[in-house]
Tab-separated table of C-alpha atoms in Angstrom:
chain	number	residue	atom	x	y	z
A	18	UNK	CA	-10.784	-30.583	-2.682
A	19	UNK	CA	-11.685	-29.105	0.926
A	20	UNK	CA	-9.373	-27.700	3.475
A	21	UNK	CA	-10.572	-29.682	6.431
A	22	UNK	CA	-10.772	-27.714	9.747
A	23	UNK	CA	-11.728	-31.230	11.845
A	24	UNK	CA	-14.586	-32.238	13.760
A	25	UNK	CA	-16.840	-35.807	13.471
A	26	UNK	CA	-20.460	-36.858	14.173
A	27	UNK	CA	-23.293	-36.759	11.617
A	28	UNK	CA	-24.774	-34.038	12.482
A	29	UNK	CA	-25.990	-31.658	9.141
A	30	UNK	CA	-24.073	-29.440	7.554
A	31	UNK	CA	-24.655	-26.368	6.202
A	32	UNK	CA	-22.629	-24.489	3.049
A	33	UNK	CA	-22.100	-20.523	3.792
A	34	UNK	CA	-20.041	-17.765	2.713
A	35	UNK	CA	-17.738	-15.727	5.804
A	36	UNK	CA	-18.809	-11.884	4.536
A	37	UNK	CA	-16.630	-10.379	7.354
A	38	UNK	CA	-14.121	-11.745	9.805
A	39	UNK	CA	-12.621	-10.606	13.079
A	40	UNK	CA	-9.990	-12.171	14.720
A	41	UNK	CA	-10.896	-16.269	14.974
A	42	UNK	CA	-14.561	-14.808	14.986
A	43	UNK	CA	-16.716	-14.847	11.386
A	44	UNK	CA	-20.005	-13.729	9.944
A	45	UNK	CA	-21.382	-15.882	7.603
A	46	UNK	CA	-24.476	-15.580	5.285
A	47	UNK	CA	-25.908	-19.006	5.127
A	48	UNK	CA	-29.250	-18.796	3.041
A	49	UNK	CA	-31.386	-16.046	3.997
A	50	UNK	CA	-29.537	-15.785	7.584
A	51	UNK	CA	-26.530	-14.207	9.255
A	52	UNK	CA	-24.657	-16.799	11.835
A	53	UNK	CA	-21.959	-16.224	13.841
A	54	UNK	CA	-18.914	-18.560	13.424
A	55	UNK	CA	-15.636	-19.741	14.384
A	56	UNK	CA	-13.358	-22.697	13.627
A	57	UNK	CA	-12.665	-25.929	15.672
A	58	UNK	CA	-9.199	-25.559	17.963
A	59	UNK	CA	-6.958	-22.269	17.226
A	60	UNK	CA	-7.271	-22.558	13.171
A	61	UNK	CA	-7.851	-19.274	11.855
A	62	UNK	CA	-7.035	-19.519	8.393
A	63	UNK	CA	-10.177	-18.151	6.811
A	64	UNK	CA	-11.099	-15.402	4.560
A	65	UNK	CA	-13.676	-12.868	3.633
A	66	UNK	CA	-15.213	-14.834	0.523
A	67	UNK	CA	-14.678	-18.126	1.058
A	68	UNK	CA	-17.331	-20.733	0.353
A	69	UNK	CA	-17.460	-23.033	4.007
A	70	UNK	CA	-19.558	-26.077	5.457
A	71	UNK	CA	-20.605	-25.645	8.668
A	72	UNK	CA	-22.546	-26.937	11.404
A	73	UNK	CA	-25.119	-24.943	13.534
A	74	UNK	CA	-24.322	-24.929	17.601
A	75	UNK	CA	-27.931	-22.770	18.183
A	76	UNK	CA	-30.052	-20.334	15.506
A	77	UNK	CA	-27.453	-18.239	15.068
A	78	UNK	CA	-24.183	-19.580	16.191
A	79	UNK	CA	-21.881	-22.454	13.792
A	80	UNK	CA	-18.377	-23.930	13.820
A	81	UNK	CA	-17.069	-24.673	10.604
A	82	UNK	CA	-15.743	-27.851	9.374
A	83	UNK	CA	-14.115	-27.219	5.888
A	84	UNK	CA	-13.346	-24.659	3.377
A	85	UNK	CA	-14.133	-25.554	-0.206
A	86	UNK	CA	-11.196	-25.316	-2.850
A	87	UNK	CA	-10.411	-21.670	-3.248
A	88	UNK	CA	-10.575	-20.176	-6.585
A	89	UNK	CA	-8.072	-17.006	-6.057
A	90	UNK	CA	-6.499	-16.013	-2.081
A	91	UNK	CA	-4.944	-12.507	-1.663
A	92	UNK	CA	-2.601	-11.367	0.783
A	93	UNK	CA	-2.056	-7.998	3.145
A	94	UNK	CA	1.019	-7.633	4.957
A	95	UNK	CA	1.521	-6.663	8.124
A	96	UNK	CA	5.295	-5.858	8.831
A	97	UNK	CA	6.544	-8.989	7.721
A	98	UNK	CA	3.745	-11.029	7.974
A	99	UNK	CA	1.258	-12.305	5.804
A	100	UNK	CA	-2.873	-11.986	6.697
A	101	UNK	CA	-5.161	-13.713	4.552
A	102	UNK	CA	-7.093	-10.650	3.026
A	103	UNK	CA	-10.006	-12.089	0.684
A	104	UNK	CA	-10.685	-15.705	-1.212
A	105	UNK	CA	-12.831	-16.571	-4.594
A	106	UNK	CA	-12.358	-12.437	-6.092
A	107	UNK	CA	-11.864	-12.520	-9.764
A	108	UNK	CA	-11.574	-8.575	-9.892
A	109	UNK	CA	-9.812	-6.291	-7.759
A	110	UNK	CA	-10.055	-2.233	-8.264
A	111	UNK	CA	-7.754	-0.216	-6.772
A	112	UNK	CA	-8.945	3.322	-6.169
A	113	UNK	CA	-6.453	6.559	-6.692
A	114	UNK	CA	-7.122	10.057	-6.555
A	115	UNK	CA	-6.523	13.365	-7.970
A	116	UNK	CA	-6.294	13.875	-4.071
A	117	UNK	CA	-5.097	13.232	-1.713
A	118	UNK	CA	-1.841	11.785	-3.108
A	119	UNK	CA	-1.190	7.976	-3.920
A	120	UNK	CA	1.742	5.678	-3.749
A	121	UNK	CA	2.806	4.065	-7.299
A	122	UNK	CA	4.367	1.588	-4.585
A	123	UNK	CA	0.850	0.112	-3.521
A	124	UNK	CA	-0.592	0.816	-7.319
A	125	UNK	CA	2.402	-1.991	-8.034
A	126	UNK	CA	2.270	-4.463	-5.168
A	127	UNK	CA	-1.402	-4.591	-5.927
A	128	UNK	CA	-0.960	-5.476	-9.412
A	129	UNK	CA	1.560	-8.154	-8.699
A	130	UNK	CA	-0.714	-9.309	-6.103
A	131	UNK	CA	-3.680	-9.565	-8.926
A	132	UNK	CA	-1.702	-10.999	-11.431
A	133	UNK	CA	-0.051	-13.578	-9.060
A	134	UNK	CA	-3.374	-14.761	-8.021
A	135	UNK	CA	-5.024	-15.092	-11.123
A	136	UNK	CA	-7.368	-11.687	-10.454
A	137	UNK	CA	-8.230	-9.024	-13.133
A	138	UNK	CA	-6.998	-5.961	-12.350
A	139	UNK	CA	-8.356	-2.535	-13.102
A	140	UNK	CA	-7.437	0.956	-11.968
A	141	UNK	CA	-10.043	3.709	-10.478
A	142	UNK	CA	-9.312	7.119	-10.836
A	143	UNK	CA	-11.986	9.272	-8.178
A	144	UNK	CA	-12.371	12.477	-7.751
A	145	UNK	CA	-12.167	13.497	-11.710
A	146	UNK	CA	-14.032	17.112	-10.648
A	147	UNK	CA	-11.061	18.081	-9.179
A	148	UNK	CA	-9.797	19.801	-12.572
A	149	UNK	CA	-6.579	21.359	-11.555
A	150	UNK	CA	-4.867	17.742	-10.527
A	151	UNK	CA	-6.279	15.553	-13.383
A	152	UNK	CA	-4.068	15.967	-15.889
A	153	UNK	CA	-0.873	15.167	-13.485
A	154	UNK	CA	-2.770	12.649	-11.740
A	155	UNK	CA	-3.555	10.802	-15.529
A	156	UNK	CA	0.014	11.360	-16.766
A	157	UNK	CA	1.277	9.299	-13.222
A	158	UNK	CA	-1.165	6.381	-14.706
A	159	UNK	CA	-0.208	6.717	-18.221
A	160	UNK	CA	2.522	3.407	-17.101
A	161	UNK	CA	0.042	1.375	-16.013
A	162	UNK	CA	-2.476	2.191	-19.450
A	163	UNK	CA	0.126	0.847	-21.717
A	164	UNK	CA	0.768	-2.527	-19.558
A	165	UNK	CA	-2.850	-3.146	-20.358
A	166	UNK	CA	-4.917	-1.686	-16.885
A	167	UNK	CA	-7.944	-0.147	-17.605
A	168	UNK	CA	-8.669	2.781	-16.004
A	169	UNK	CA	-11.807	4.014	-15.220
A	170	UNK	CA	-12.776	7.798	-14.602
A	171	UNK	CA	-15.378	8.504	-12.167
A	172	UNK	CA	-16.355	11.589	-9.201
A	173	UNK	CA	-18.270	9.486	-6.737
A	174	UNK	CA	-19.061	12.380	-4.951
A	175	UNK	CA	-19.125	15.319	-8.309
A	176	UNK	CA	-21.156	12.428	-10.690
A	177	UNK	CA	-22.660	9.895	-8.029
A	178	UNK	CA	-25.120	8.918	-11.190
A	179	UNK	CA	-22.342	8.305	-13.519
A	180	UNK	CA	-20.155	6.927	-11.377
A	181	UNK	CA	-22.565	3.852	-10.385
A	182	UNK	CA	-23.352	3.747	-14.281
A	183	UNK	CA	-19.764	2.908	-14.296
A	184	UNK	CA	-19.185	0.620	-12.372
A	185	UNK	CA	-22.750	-1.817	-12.419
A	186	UNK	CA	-21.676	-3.548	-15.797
A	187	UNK	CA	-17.941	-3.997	-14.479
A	188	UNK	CA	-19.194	-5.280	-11.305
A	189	UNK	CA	-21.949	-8.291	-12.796
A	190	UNK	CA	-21.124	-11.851	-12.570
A	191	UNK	CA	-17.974	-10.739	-10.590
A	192	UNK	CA	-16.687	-11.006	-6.963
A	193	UNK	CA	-14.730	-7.823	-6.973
A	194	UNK	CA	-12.549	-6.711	-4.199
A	195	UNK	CA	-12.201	-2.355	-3.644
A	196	UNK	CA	-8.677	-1.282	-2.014
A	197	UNK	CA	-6.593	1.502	-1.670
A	198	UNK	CA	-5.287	4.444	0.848
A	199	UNK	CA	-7.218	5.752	3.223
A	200	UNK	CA	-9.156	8.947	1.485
A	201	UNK	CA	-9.285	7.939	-1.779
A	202	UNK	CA	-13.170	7.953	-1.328
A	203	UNK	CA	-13.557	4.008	-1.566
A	204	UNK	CA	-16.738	4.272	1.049
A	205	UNK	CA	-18.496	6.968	-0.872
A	206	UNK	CA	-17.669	4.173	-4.328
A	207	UNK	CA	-19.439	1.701	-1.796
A	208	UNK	CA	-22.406	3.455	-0.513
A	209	UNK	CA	-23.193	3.964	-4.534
A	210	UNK	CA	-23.258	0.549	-4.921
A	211	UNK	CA	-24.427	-0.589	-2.001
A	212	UNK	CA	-27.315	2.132	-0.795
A	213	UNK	CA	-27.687	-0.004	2.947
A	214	UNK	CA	-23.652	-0.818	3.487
A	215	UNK	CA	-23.627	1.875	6.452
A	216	UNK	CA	-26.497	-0.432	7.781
A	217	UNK	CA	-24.777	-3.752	6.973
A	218	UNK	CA	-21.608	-2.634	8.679
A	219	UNK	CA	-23.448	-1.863	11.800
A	220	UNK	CA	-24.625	-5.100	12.109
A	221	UNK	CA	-21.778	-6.725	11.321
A	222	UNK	CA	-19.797	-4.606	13.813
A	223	UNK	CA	-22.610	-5.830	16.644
A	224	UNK	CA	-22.331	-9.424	15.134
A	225	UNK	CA	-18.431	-9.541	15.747
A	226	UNK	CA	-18.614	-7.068	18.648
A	227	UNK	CA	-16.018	-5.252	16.899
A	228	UNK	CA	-17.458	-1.858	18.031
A	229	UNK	CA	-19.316	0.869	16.781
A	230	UNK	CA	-16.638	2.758	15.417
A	231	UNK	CA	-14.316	-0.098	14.149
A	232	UNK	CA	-13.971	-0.154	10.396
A	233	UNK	CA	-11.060	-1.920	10.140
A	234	UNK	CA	-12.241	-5.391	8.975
A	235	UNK	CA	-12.679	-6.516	5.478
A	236	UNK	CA	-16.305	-7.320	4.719
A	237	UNK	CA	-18.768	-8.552	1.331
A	238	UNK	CA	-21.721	-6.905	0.089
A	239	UNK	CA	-23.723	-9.660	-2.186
A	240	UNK	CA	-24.928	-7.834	-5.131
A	241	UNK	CA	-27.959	-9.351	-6.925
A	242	UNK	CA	-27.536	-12.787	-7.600
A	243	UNK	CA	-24.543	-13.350	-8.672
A	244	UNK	CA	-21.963	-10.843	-8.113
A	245	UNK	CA	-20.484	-9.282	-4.676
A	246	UNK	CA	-18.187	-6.723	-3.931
A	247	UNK	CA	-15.602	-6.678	-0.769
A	248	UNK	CA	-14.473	-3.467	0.679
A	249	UNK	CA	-11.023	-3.454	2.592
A	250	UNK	CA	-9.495	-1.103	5.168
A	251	UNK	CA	-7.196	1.308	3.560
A	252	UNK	CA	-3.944	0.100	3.985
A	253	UNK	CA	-0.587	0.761	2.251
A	254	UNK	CA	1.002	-2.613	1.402
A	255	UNK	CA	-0.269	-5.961	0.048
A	256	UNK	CA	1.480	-9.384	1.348
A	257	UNK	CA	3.487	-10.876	-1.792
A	258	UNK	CA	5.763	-12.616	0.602
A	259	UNK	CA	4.440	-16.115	-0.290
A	260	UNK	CA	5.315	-15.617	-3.645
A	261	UNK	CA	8.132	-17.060	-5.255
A	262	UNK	CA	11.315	-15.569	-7.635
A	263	UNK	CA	9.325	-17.561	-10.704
A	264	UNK	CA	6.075	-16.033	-9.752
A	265	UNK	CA	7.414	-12.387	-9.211
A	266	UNK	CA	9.067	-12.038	-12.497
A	267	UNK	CA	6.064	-14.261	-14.435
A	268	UNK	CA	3.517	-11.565	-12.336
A	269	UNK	CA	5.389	-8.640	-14.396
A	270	UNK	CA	3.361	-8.319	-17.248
A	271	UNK	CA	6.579	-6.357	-19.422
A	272	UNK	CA	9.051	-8.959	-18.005
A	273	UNK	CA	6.877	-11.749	-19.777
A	274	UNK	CA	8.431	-11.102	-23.684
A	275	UNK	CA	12.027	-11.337	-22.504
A	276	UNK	CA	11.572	-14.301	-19.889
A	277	UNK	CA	13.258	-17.613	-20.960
A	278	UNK	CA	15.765	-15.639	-23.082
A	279	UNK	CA	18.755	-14.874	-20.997
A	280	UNK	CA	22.016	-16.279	-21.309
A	281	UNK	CA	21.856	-18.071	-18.065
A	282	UNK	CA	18.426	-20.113	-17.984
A	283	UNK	CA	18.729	-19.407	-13.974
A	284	UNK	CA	19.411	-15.322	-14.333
A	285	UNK	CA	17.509	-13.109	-11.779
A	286	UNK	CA	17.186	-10.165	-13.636
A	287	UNK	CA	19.972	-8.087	-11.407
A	288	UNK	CA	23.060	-7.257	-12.914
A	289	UNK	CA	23.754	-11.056	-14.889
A	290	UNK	CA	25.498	-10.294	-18.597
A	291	UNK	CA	23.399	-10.749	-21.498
A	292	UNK	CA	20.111	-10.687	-19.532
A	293	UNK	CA	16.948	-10.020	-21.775
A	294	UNK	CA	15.013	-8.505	-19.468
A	295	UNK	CA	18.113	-5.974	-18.031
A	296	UNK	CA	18.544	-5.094	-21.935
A	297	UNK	CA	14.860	-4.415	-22.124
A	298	UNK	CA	15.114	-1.793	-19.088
A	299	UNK	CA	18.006	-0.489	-21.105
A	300	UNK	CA	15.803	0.064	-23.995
A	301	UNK	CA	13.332	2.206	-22.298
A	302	UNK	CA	10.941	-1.303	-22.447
A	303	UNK	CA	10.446	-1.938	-19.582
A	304	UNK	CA	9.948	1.323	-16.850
A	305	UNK	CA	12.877	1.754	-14.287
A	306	UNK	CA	10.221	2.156	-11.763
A	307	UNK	CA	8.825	-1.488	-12.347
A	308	UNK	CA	12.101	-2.946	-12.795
A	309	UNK	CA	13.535	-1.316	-9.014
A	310	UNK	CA	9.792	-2.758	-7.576
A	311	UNK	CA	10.984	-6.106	-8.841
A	312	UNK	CA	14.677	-5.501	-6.990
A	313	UNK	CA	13.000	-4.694	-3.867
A	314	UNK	CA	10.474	-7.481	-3.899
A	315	UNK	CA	13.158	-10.433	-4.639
A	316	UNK	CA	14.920	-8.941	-1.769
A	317	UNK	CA	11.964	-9.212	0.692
A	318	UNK	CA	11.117	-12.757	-1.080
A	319	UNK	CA	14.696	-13.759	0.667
A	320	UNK	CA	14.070	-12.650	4.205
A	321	UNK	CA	12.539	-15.567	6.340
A	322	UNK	CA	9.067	-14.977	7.297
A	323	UNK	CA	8.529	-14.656	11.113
């Protein structure tokens, strides 16, 4: 099923994929070329990874017609507003550091994000060489080990050589999205990867007249054939607005044992009597942290969305 974005006429169309967008104005890699798009009207719905048909207005110029069904969509938030952030990822790494410091908060959203949306999910811990902070730093990611993340170990900077030995088998077959705070060395994790991205984003920043200096839009790097990776601005909280009070406590991967065994088949999980998931948390099953996350999220699931 397509999204249709309007327009008639016979005229050819073309399929592409948007690799960065800016404003109502997107680059898309159609075959072997680069074109400049935007949508019909004031629609603007489109994201970083979606597969589109589109027809040509000159060599380099298209408007786009439809979006094909999406396979995954995630979500930033911006106050309280959601942004489409990136369609059709099946992975999504969030990078931490020994330092600077990290949030848990955005380590959390970001799994509930993942998990919502169908995504895999992994953990990277950069910046290993910095001895001094590694044990802490592991012992702060010890929660998210036993619900099952992986976390991977790597000094993009210390090990660049092991680091992209790392990461190239994760990475194939996948469309794999990279996000996290600002200095947790994400671009350094890119340029392994991708030994022209400083290259590509100049272009891309000419193509979308964004500026030289702007690296604030979201943008994919095709890698090989069949695999991609999508680097994000650093940014400190995902959109999970859209998401429902069935999908927030289903995208809680402790919360699944207990769900469905309450006393009250309608219990939210707050203070209700007899509530399995409340006499988990007792328990020391399920981590307070997770469980006030959960609180705060059904509570900004309530507020209308402006």
């Amino acid at each position: 099923m397509k999204q249709l974005l309007g327009g008639k006429g016979e005229t050819k169309t073309e399929t592409g994929i948007v690799i960065a967008a800016h404003g109502r104005h997107y680059l898309v890699q159609c075959g072997q070329q680069k074109l400049q798009c935007v949508t019909r009207g004031k629609k603007g719905d489109v994201a970083v990874g979606d597969v589109l048909q589109l027809q040509r207005t000159s060599p380099n110029q298209g408007v786009i017609d439809s979006i094909d069904e999406r396979k995954s969509l995630l979500y930033r938030s911006d106050q309280y507003k959601s942004k489409l952030l990136a369609a059709n990822v099946t992975q999504l790494f969030i990078v931490v550091a020994t330092e600077p410091g990290f949030t848990d908060d955005l380590i959390s959203r970001a799994l509930i994000a993942a998990e919502s949306a169908g995504v895999q999910a992994h953990i990277v811990l950069n910046k290993t060489d910095v001895a001094a902070l590694l044990p802490r730093t592991l012992q702060r990611l010890e929660l998210y080990a036993a619900l099952g993340y992986p976390i991977h170990q790597v000094s993009a900077r210390g090990a660049p050589e092991a680091t992209r030995e790392t990461f190239m088998p994760l990475l194939a077959g996948q469309s794999t999205i990279l996000i996290g705070q600002s200095g947790m060395g994400k671009s350094s994790i890119i340029n392994l990867i991708v030994p022209d991205a400083e290259i590509a984003v100049r272009e891309i920043s000419a193509a979308l007249d964004t500026g030289k200096h702007t690296t604030t839009f979201t943008r994919l790097y095709p890698i090989g054939e069949d695999a991609s990776i999508i680097d994000s601005p650093g940014f400190q909280e995902f959109g999970l607005y859209q998401l429902t009070e069935g999908m927030l406590e289903r995208a809680f991967r402790e919360f699944r044992p207990y769900l469905g065994k309450c006393k009250f088949y309608n219990c939210h999980h707050l203070s209700e009597p007899s509530c399995a998931v409340l006499e988990a948390l007792k328990e020391g099953k399920i981590a307070p942290m997770r469980h006030a996350l959960y609180v705060q999220l059904l509570h900004e699931a309530s507020q209308t969305l402006y």
